[in-house]
């Protein structure tokens, strides 16, 4: 019997393509501590399912030394869509992601990175760990954020000598942990929820397939049932193997097993999860073109498992795997990710700098920018600001002068939290060029006999403008700036 099983393994390995084999390497933490078995059993809920977990997310985009490369144009647009992908896939489990911005690592040598950790003299690319170290201590201004999950975007990843810079290697993640890395063309894809699930210690559905420790196809109640302790340890994901395209029916996203592939005790696989984000890569996990979820999914068992892992480390003072530092409050989700002061329409003062420019001070307003990925309702606003926003919107509240309310459906449809706006926030001043003007002159106040002279851009900036005015006349001088602010002066020239 033993001999037959061994031959079967050999067959399975030989028929698995390299591209599939290498699709998702995972870097295990060297200080790995196995959580207690009870945490790993998705049937045992170690946490209150209504508890909400919030993680900060910081993106690091690697570009060439001079800013060029395939990632040259990557910026807020890309990482904001990534935040949306994370929230729209994990909010169902009360796991939330707070956008903390992005930065750029200008380093040609880190454009291509080795996903796995082991040294290999045949590969010249630095490892993910070396990139992490560089971002922590190697840069003049280190960008690594210890208070966030850190997501790195590079040109591409390689894995081993048999796959030097293979674009099929999509991403890698610390497991468990807060660090992950993505080939640039895989960030906005199913790879993103996949790697973040690894951060929460979720295994592939085919974990340990092809070994004698495999998860059996056997159902609950069967003597060979071991789904609770083997494979991905998730009982609502059927026993799986790493399958090729022939096993996934792309039209129905169901499993087909024409060759009768079997588990390690010879039972043919049935109902292998095709749509699951942790299964072998196939089109049934793909996101919509808007980056909203398609048919890809996590099961509720996977959700409980990830929550159990998070609960174990989230509030632990030892900051295991960085979880405790990377967390944020539920309230933080209601606050804008960015606030930018700017001048409103109401002008407070215009001061002539006597050099062709004016210092124009306006009522200060604030652009409140909110991240993508939530359904928002905003209250207590000017009608000119949006009252609602949906998942793919990047809402901005820009006209309000007073504190307003924010409600987020995904967090709690019954709660409105305030965004404080200081009504005494002062003025916003900037220097503006004078661009035109008008001089109204008369020698007798109240007279209808007025002289009008329009000033062009050169005339209005003329330092000798006053000297050129007629003597023994009253003059009203209107000087207008590029934004339409008017400085009016009334004089009598002797
Ligand atoms: Zn993976």
CSV table of N, CA, C and O in Angstrom, one decimal, residues 30-100:
chain,number,residue,atom,x,y,z
A,30,UNK,N,10.8,34.0,10.8
A,30,UNK,CA,11.7,33.2,11.5
A,30,UNK,C,11.4,33.0,13.0
A,30,UNK,O,11.8,32.0,13.6
A,31,UNK,N,10.7,34.0,13.6
A,31,UNK,CA,10.4,33.9,15.0
A,31,UNK,C,9.0,33.3,15.2
A,31,UNK,O,8.3,33.6,16.2
A,32,UNK,N,8.6,32.5,14.2
A,32,UNK,CA,7.3,32.0,14.2
A,32,UNK,C,6.9,31.2,15.5
A,32,UNK,O,7.6,30.4,15.9
A,33,UNK,N,5.8,31.6,16.0
A,33,UNK,CA,5.2,30.9,17.2
A,33,UNK,C,3.8,30.4,16.8
A,33,UNK,O,3.0,31.2,16.5
A,34,UNK,N,3.7,29.1,16.9
A,34,UNK,CA,2.4,28.5,16.5
A,34,UNK,C,1.3,28.9,17.5
A,34,UNK,O,1.4,28.7,18.7
A,35,UNK,N,0.2,29.5,17.1
A,35,UNK,CA,-0.9,29.8,18.0
A,35,UNK,C,-1.5,28.5,18.5
A,35,UNK,O,-1.3,27.4,17.9
A,36,UNK,N,-2.2,28.6,19.6
A,36,UNK,CA,-2.8,27.4,20.2
A,36,UNK,C,-3.8,26.8,19.2
A,36,UNK,O,-4.4,27.5,18.4
A,37,UNK,N,-3.9,25.5,19.2
A,37,UNK,CA,-4.8,24.8,18.3
A,37,UNK,C,-6.2,25.3,18.2
A,37,UNK,O,-6.8,25.4,17.2
A,38,UNK,N,-6.7,25.7,19.4
A,38,UNK,CA,-8.1,26.2,19.4
A,38,UNK,C,-8.3,27.4,18.5
A,38,UNK,O,-9.3,27.6,17.9
A,39,UNK,N,-7.2,28.2,18.4
A,39,UNK,CA,-7.3,29.4,17.5
A,39,UNK,C,-7.4,29.0,16.1
A,39,UNK,O,-8.0,29.7,15.3
A,40,UNK,N,-6.8,27.9,15.7
A,40,UNK,CA,-6.7,27.5,14.3
A,40,UNK,C,-7.9,26.7,13.9
A,40,UNK,O,-8.1,26.4,12.7
A,41,UNK,N,-8.8,26.4,14.8
A,41,UNK,CA,-10.0,25.7,14.4
A,41,UNK,C,-11.1,26.7,14.1
A,41,UNK,O,-11.6,27.4,15.0
A,42,UNK,N,-11.5,26.8,12.9
A,42,UNK,CA,-12.4,27.8,12.5
A,42,UNK,C,-13.8,27.6,13.1
A,42,UNK,O,-14.7,28.5,13.0
A,43,UNK,N,-14.1,26.4,13.6
A,43,UNK,CA,-15.4,26.2,14.3
A,43,UNK,C,-15.4,26.8,15.6
A,43,UNK,O,-16.5,27.1,16.2
A,44,UNK,N,-14.3,27.0,16.2
A,44,UNK,CA,-14.2,27.6,17.5
A,44,UNK,C,-13.9,29.1,17.4
A,44,UNK,O,-12.9,29.5,16.9
A,45,UNK,N,-14.9,29.9,17.8
A,45,UNK,CA,-14.8,31.3,17.6
A,45,UNK,C,-14.1,31.9,18.9
A,45,UNK,O,-14.8,31.9,19.9
A,46,UNK,N,-12.9,32.4,18.7
A,46,UNK,CA,-12.2,32.9,19.9
A,46,UNK,C,-12.5,34.4,20.1
A,46,UNK,O,-11.9,35.0,21.0
A,47,UNK,N,-13.4,35.0,19.4
A,47,UNK,CA,-13.6,36.4,19.5
A,47,UNK,C,-15.1,36.7,19.3
A,47,UNK,O,-15.8,35.8,18.8
A,48,UNK,N,-15.5,37.8,19.7
A,48,UNK,CA,-16.9,38.3,19.5
A,48,UNK,C,-17.0,38.7,18.0
A,48,UNK,O,-16.3,39.6,17.6
A,49,UNK,N,-17.9,38.1,17.3
A,49,UNK,CA,-18.0,38.4,15.8
A,49,UNK,C,-18.3,39.8,15.5
A,49,UNK,O,-18.2,40.3,14.4
A,50,UNK,N,-18.8,40.6,16.5
A,50,UNK,CA,-19.1,42.0,16.3
A,50,UNK,C,-17.9,42.9,16.5
A,50,UNK,O,-18.0,44.1,16.2
A,51,UNK,N,-16.9,42.3,17.1
A,51,UNK,CA,-15.7,43.2,17.3
A,51,UNK,C,-15.2,43.6,15.9
A,51,UNK,O,-15.1,42.8,15.0
A,52,UNK,N,-14.7,44.8,15.8
A,52,UNK,CA,-14.2,45.3,14.6
A,52,UNK,C,-12.7,45.5,14.7
A,52,UNK,O,-12.2,46.1,15.6
A,53,UNK,N,-12.0,45.0,13.6
A,53,UNK,CA,-10.6,45.2,13.6
A,53,UNK,C,-10.2,46.2,12.5
A,53,UNK,O,-10.7,46.0,11.3
A,54,UNK,N,-9.4,47.1,12.8
A,54,UNK,CA,-9.0,48.2,11.8
A,54,UNK,C,-7.5,48.2,11.7
A,54,UNK,O,-6.8,48.3,12.7
A,55,UNK,N,-7.0,48.1,10.5
A,55,UNK,CA,-5.6,48.2,10.3
A,55,UNK,C,-5.2,49.4,9.4
A,55,UNK,O,-5.9,49.6,8.4
A,56,UNK,N,-4.2,50.1,9.8
A,56,UNK,CA,-3.6,51.1,8.9
A,56,UNK,C,-2.9,50.4,7.8
A,56,UNK,O,-2.3,49.4,7.9
A,57,UNK,N,-2.9,51.1,6.6
A,57,UNK,CA,-2.2,50.5,5.4
A,57,UNK,C,-1.3,51.6,4.8
A,57,UNK,O,-1.8,52.7,4.5
A,58,UNK,N,0.0,51.3,4.7
A,58,UNK,CA,0.9,52.2,4.0
A,58,UNK,C,1.5,51.5,2.8
A,58,UNK,O,1.9,50.4,2.9
A,59,UNK,N,1.5,52.3,1.7
A,59,UNK,CA,2.0,51.7,0.4
A,59,UNK,C,3.4,52.3,0.1
A,59,UNK,O,3.7,53.4,0.4
A,60,UNK,N,4.3,51.4,-0.4
A,60,UNK,CA,5.6,51.9,-0.9
A,60,UNK,C,5.8,51.4,-2.3
A,60,UNK,O,5.8,50.2,-2.6
A,61,UNK,N,5.9,52.4,-3.2
A,61,UNK,CA,6.0,52.1,-4.6
A,61,UNK,C,7.5,52.2,-5.0
A,61,UNK,O,8.1,53.3,-4.8
A,62,UNK,N,8.1,51.1,-5.4
A,62,UNK,CA,9.5,51.2,-5.9
A,62,UNK,C,9.6,51.6,-7.3
A,62,UNK,O,8.9,51.1,-8.2
A,63,UNK,N,10.4,52.6,-7.6
A,63,UNK,CA,10.7,53.1,-8.9
A,63,UNK,C,12.2,53.1,-9.2
A,63,UNK,O,12.9,53.0,-8.2
A,64,UNK,N,12.6,53.3,-10.4
A,64,UNK,CA,14.0,53.4,-10.7
A,64,UNK,C,14.6,54.6,-10.0
A,64,UNK,O,13.9,55.5,-9.5
A,65,UNK,N,15.9,54.6,-9.9
A,65,UNK,CA,16.6,55.7,-9.3
A,65,UNK,C,16.1,57.1,-9.7
A,65,UNK,O,16.0,58.0,-9.0
A,66,UNK,N,15.8,57.2,-11.0
A,66,UNK,CA,15.4,58.5,-11.6
A,66,UNK,C,13.9,58.6,-11.7
A,66,UNK,O,13.4,59.5,-12.4
A,67,UNK,N,13.2,57.7,-11.1
A,67,UNK,CA,11.7,57.7,-11.0
A,67,UNK,C,11.1,57.0,-12.2
A,67,UNK,O,9.8,57.0,-12.3
A,68,UNK,N,11.9,56.5,-13.1
A,68,UNK,CA,11.3,55.9,-14.3
A,68,UNK,C,11.0,54.4,-14.0
A,68,UNK,O,11.0,53.9,-12.9
A,69,UNK,N,10.6,53.7,-15.1
A,69,UNK,CA,10.2,52.3,-14.9
A,69,UNK,C,8.8,52.0,-15.1
A,69,UNK,O,8.0,52.9,-15.3
A,70,UNK,N,8.4,50.7,-15.0
A,70,UNK,CA,7.0,50.3,-15.2
A,70,UNK,C,6.1,50.9,-14.1
A,70,UNK,O,4.9,51.0,-14.3
A,71,UNK,N,6.7,51.3,-13.0
A,71,UNK,CA,5.9,51.8,-11.9
A,71,UNK,C,5.9,53.4,-11.9
A,71,UNK,O,5.4,54.0,-11.0
A,72,UNK,N,6.5,53.9,-13.0
A,72,UNK,CA,6.7,55.4,-13.0
A,72,UNK,C,5.4,56.2,-12.7
A,72,UNK,O,5.4,57.2,-12.0
A,73,UNK,N,4.3,55.7,-13.3
A,73,UNK,CA,3.1,56.5,-13.2
A,73,UNK,C,2.3,56.1,-12.0
A,73,UNK,O,1.2,56.6,-11.8
A,74,UNK,N,2.7,55.1,-11.2
A,74,UNK,CA,2.0,54.6,-10.1
A,74,UNK,C,1.9,55.7,-9.0
A,74,UNK,O,2.9,56.3,-8.7
A,75,UNK,N,0.7,55.9,-8.4
A,75,UNK,CA,0.6,56.9,-7.4
A,75,UNK,C,-0.7,56.7,-6.6
A,75,UNK,O,-1.2,55.5,-6.5
A,76,UNK,N,-1.3,57.8,-6.2
A,76,UNK,CA,-2.5,57.7,-5.4
A,76,UNK,C,-3.7,56.9,-6.0
A,76,UNK,O,-4.4,56.1,-5.4
A,77,UNK,N,-3.8,57.1,-7.3
A,77,UNK,CA,-4.9,56.4,-8.0
A,77,UNK,C,-4.8,54.9,-7.8
A,77,UNK,O,-5.8,54.2,-7.5
A,78,UNK,N,-3.6,54.3,-8.0
A,78,UNK,CA,-3.5,52.9,-7.9
A,78,UNK,C,-3.6,52.4,-6.4
A,78,UNK,O,-4.4,51.4,-6.2
A,79,UNK,N,-3.0,53.1,-5.5
A,79,UNK,CA,-3.1,52.6,-4.1
A,79,UNK,C,-4.4,52.8,-3.5
A,79,UNK,O,-4.9,52.0,-2.6
A,80,UNK,N,-5.1,53.8,-4.0
A,80,UNK,CA,-6.5,54.1,-3.5
A,80,UNK,C,-7.4,52.9,-3.9
A,80,UNK,O,-8.3,52.5,-3.2
A,81,UNK,N,-7.2,52.5,-5.2
A,81,UNK,CA,-8.0,51.3,-5.6
A,81,UNK,C,-7.7,50.1,-4.8
A,81,UNK,O,-8.5,49.2,-4.6
A,82,UNK,N,-6.4,50.0,-4.4
A,82,UNK,CA,-6.0,48.8,-3.6
A,82,UNK,C,-6.7,48.9,-2.2
A,82,UNK,O,-7.2,47.8,-1.7
A,83,UNK,N,-6.8,50.0,-1.7
A,83,UNK,CA,-7.6,50.2,-0.4
A,83,UNK,C,-9.0,49.7,-0.6
A,83,UNK,O,-9.6,49.1,0.3
A,84,UNK,N,-9.6,50.1,-1.7
A,84,UNK,CA,-11.0,49.7,-2.0
A,84,UNK,C,-11.1,48.2,-2.1
A,84,UNK,O,-12.0,47.6,-1.6
A,85,UNK,N,-10.1,47.6,-2.8
A,85,UNK,CA,-10.1,46.1,-2.9
A,85,UNK,C,-10.1,45.4,-1.6
A,85,UNK,O,-10.8,44.5,-1.3
A,86,UNK,N,-9.2,45.9,-0.7
A,86,UNK,CA,-9.1,45.3,0.6
A,86,UNK,C,-10.4,45.4,1.4
A,86,UNK,O,-10.9,44.5,2.0
A,87,UNK,N,-11.0,46.6,1.4
A,87,UNK,CA,-12.2,46.8,2.2
A,87,UNK,C,-13.4,46.0,1.6
A,87,UNK,O,-14.1,45.4,2.4
A,88,UNK,N,-13.5,46.0,0.3
A,88,UNK,CA,-14.7,45.4,-0.3
A,88,UNK,C,-14.6,43.8,-0.1
A,88,UNK,O,-15.6,43.1,-0.3
A,89,UNK,N,-13.4,43.3,0.2
A,89,UNK,CA,-13.3,41.9,0.4
A,89,UNK,C,-13.2,41.4,1.8
A,89,UNK,O,-13.6,40.3,2.2
A,90,UNK,N,-12.8,42.3,2.7
A,90,UNK,CA,-12.7,42.0,4.1
A,90,UNK,C,-13.7,42.6,5.1
A,90,UNK,O,-13.9,42.1,6.2
A,91,UNK,N,-14.4,43.6,4.6
A,91,UNK,CA,-15.4,44.2,5.5
A,91,UNK,C,-16.5,43.2,6.0
A,91,UNK,O,-17.0,43.4,7.1
A,92,UNK,N,-16.8,42.2,5.1
A,92,UNK,CA,-17.8,41.2,5.5
A,92,UNK,C,-17.4,40.5,6.8
A,92,UNK,O,-18.3,39.9,7.5
A,93,UNK,N,-16.1,40.5,7.1
A,93,UNK,CA,-15.6,39.9,8.4
A,93,UNK,C,-15.3,40.9,9.5
A,93,UNK,O,-14.7,40.6,10.4
A,94,UNK,N,-15.9,42.1,9.3
A,94,UNK,CA,-15.6,43.2,10.3
A,94,UNK,C,-14.1,43.5,10.4
A,94,UNK,O,-13.5,43.7,11.5
A,95,UNK,N,-13.4,43.3,9.3
A,95,UNK,CA,-12.0,43.7,9.2
A,95,UNK,C,-11.9,44.9,8.2
A,95,UNK,O,-12.4,44.8,7.1
A,96,UNK,N,-11.3,46.0,8.7
A,96,UNK,CA,-11.3,47.3,7.9
A,96,UNK,C,-9.9,47.8,7.7
A,96,UNK,O,-9.0,47.5,8.5
A,97,UNK,N,-9.7,48.6,6.7
A,97,UNK,CA,-8.4,49.1,6.3
A,97,UNK,C,-8.4,50.6,6.2
A,97,UNK,O,-9.2,51.1,5.4
A,98,UNK,N,-7.5,51.2,6.9
A,98,UNK,CA,-7.5,52.7,6.9
A,98,UNK,C,-6.3,53.2,6.1
A,98,UNK,O,-5.1,52.8,6.4
A,99,UNK,N,-6.5,53.9,5.1
A,99,UNK,CA,-5.5,54.4,4.2
A,99,UNK,C,-4.6,55.4,4.9
A,99,UNK,O,-5.0,56.4,5.4
A,100,UNK,N,-3.3,55.1,4.9
A,100,UNK,CA,-2.3,56.0,5.5
A,100,UNK,C,-1.3,56.6,4.5
A,100,UNK,O,-0.3,57.1,4.8
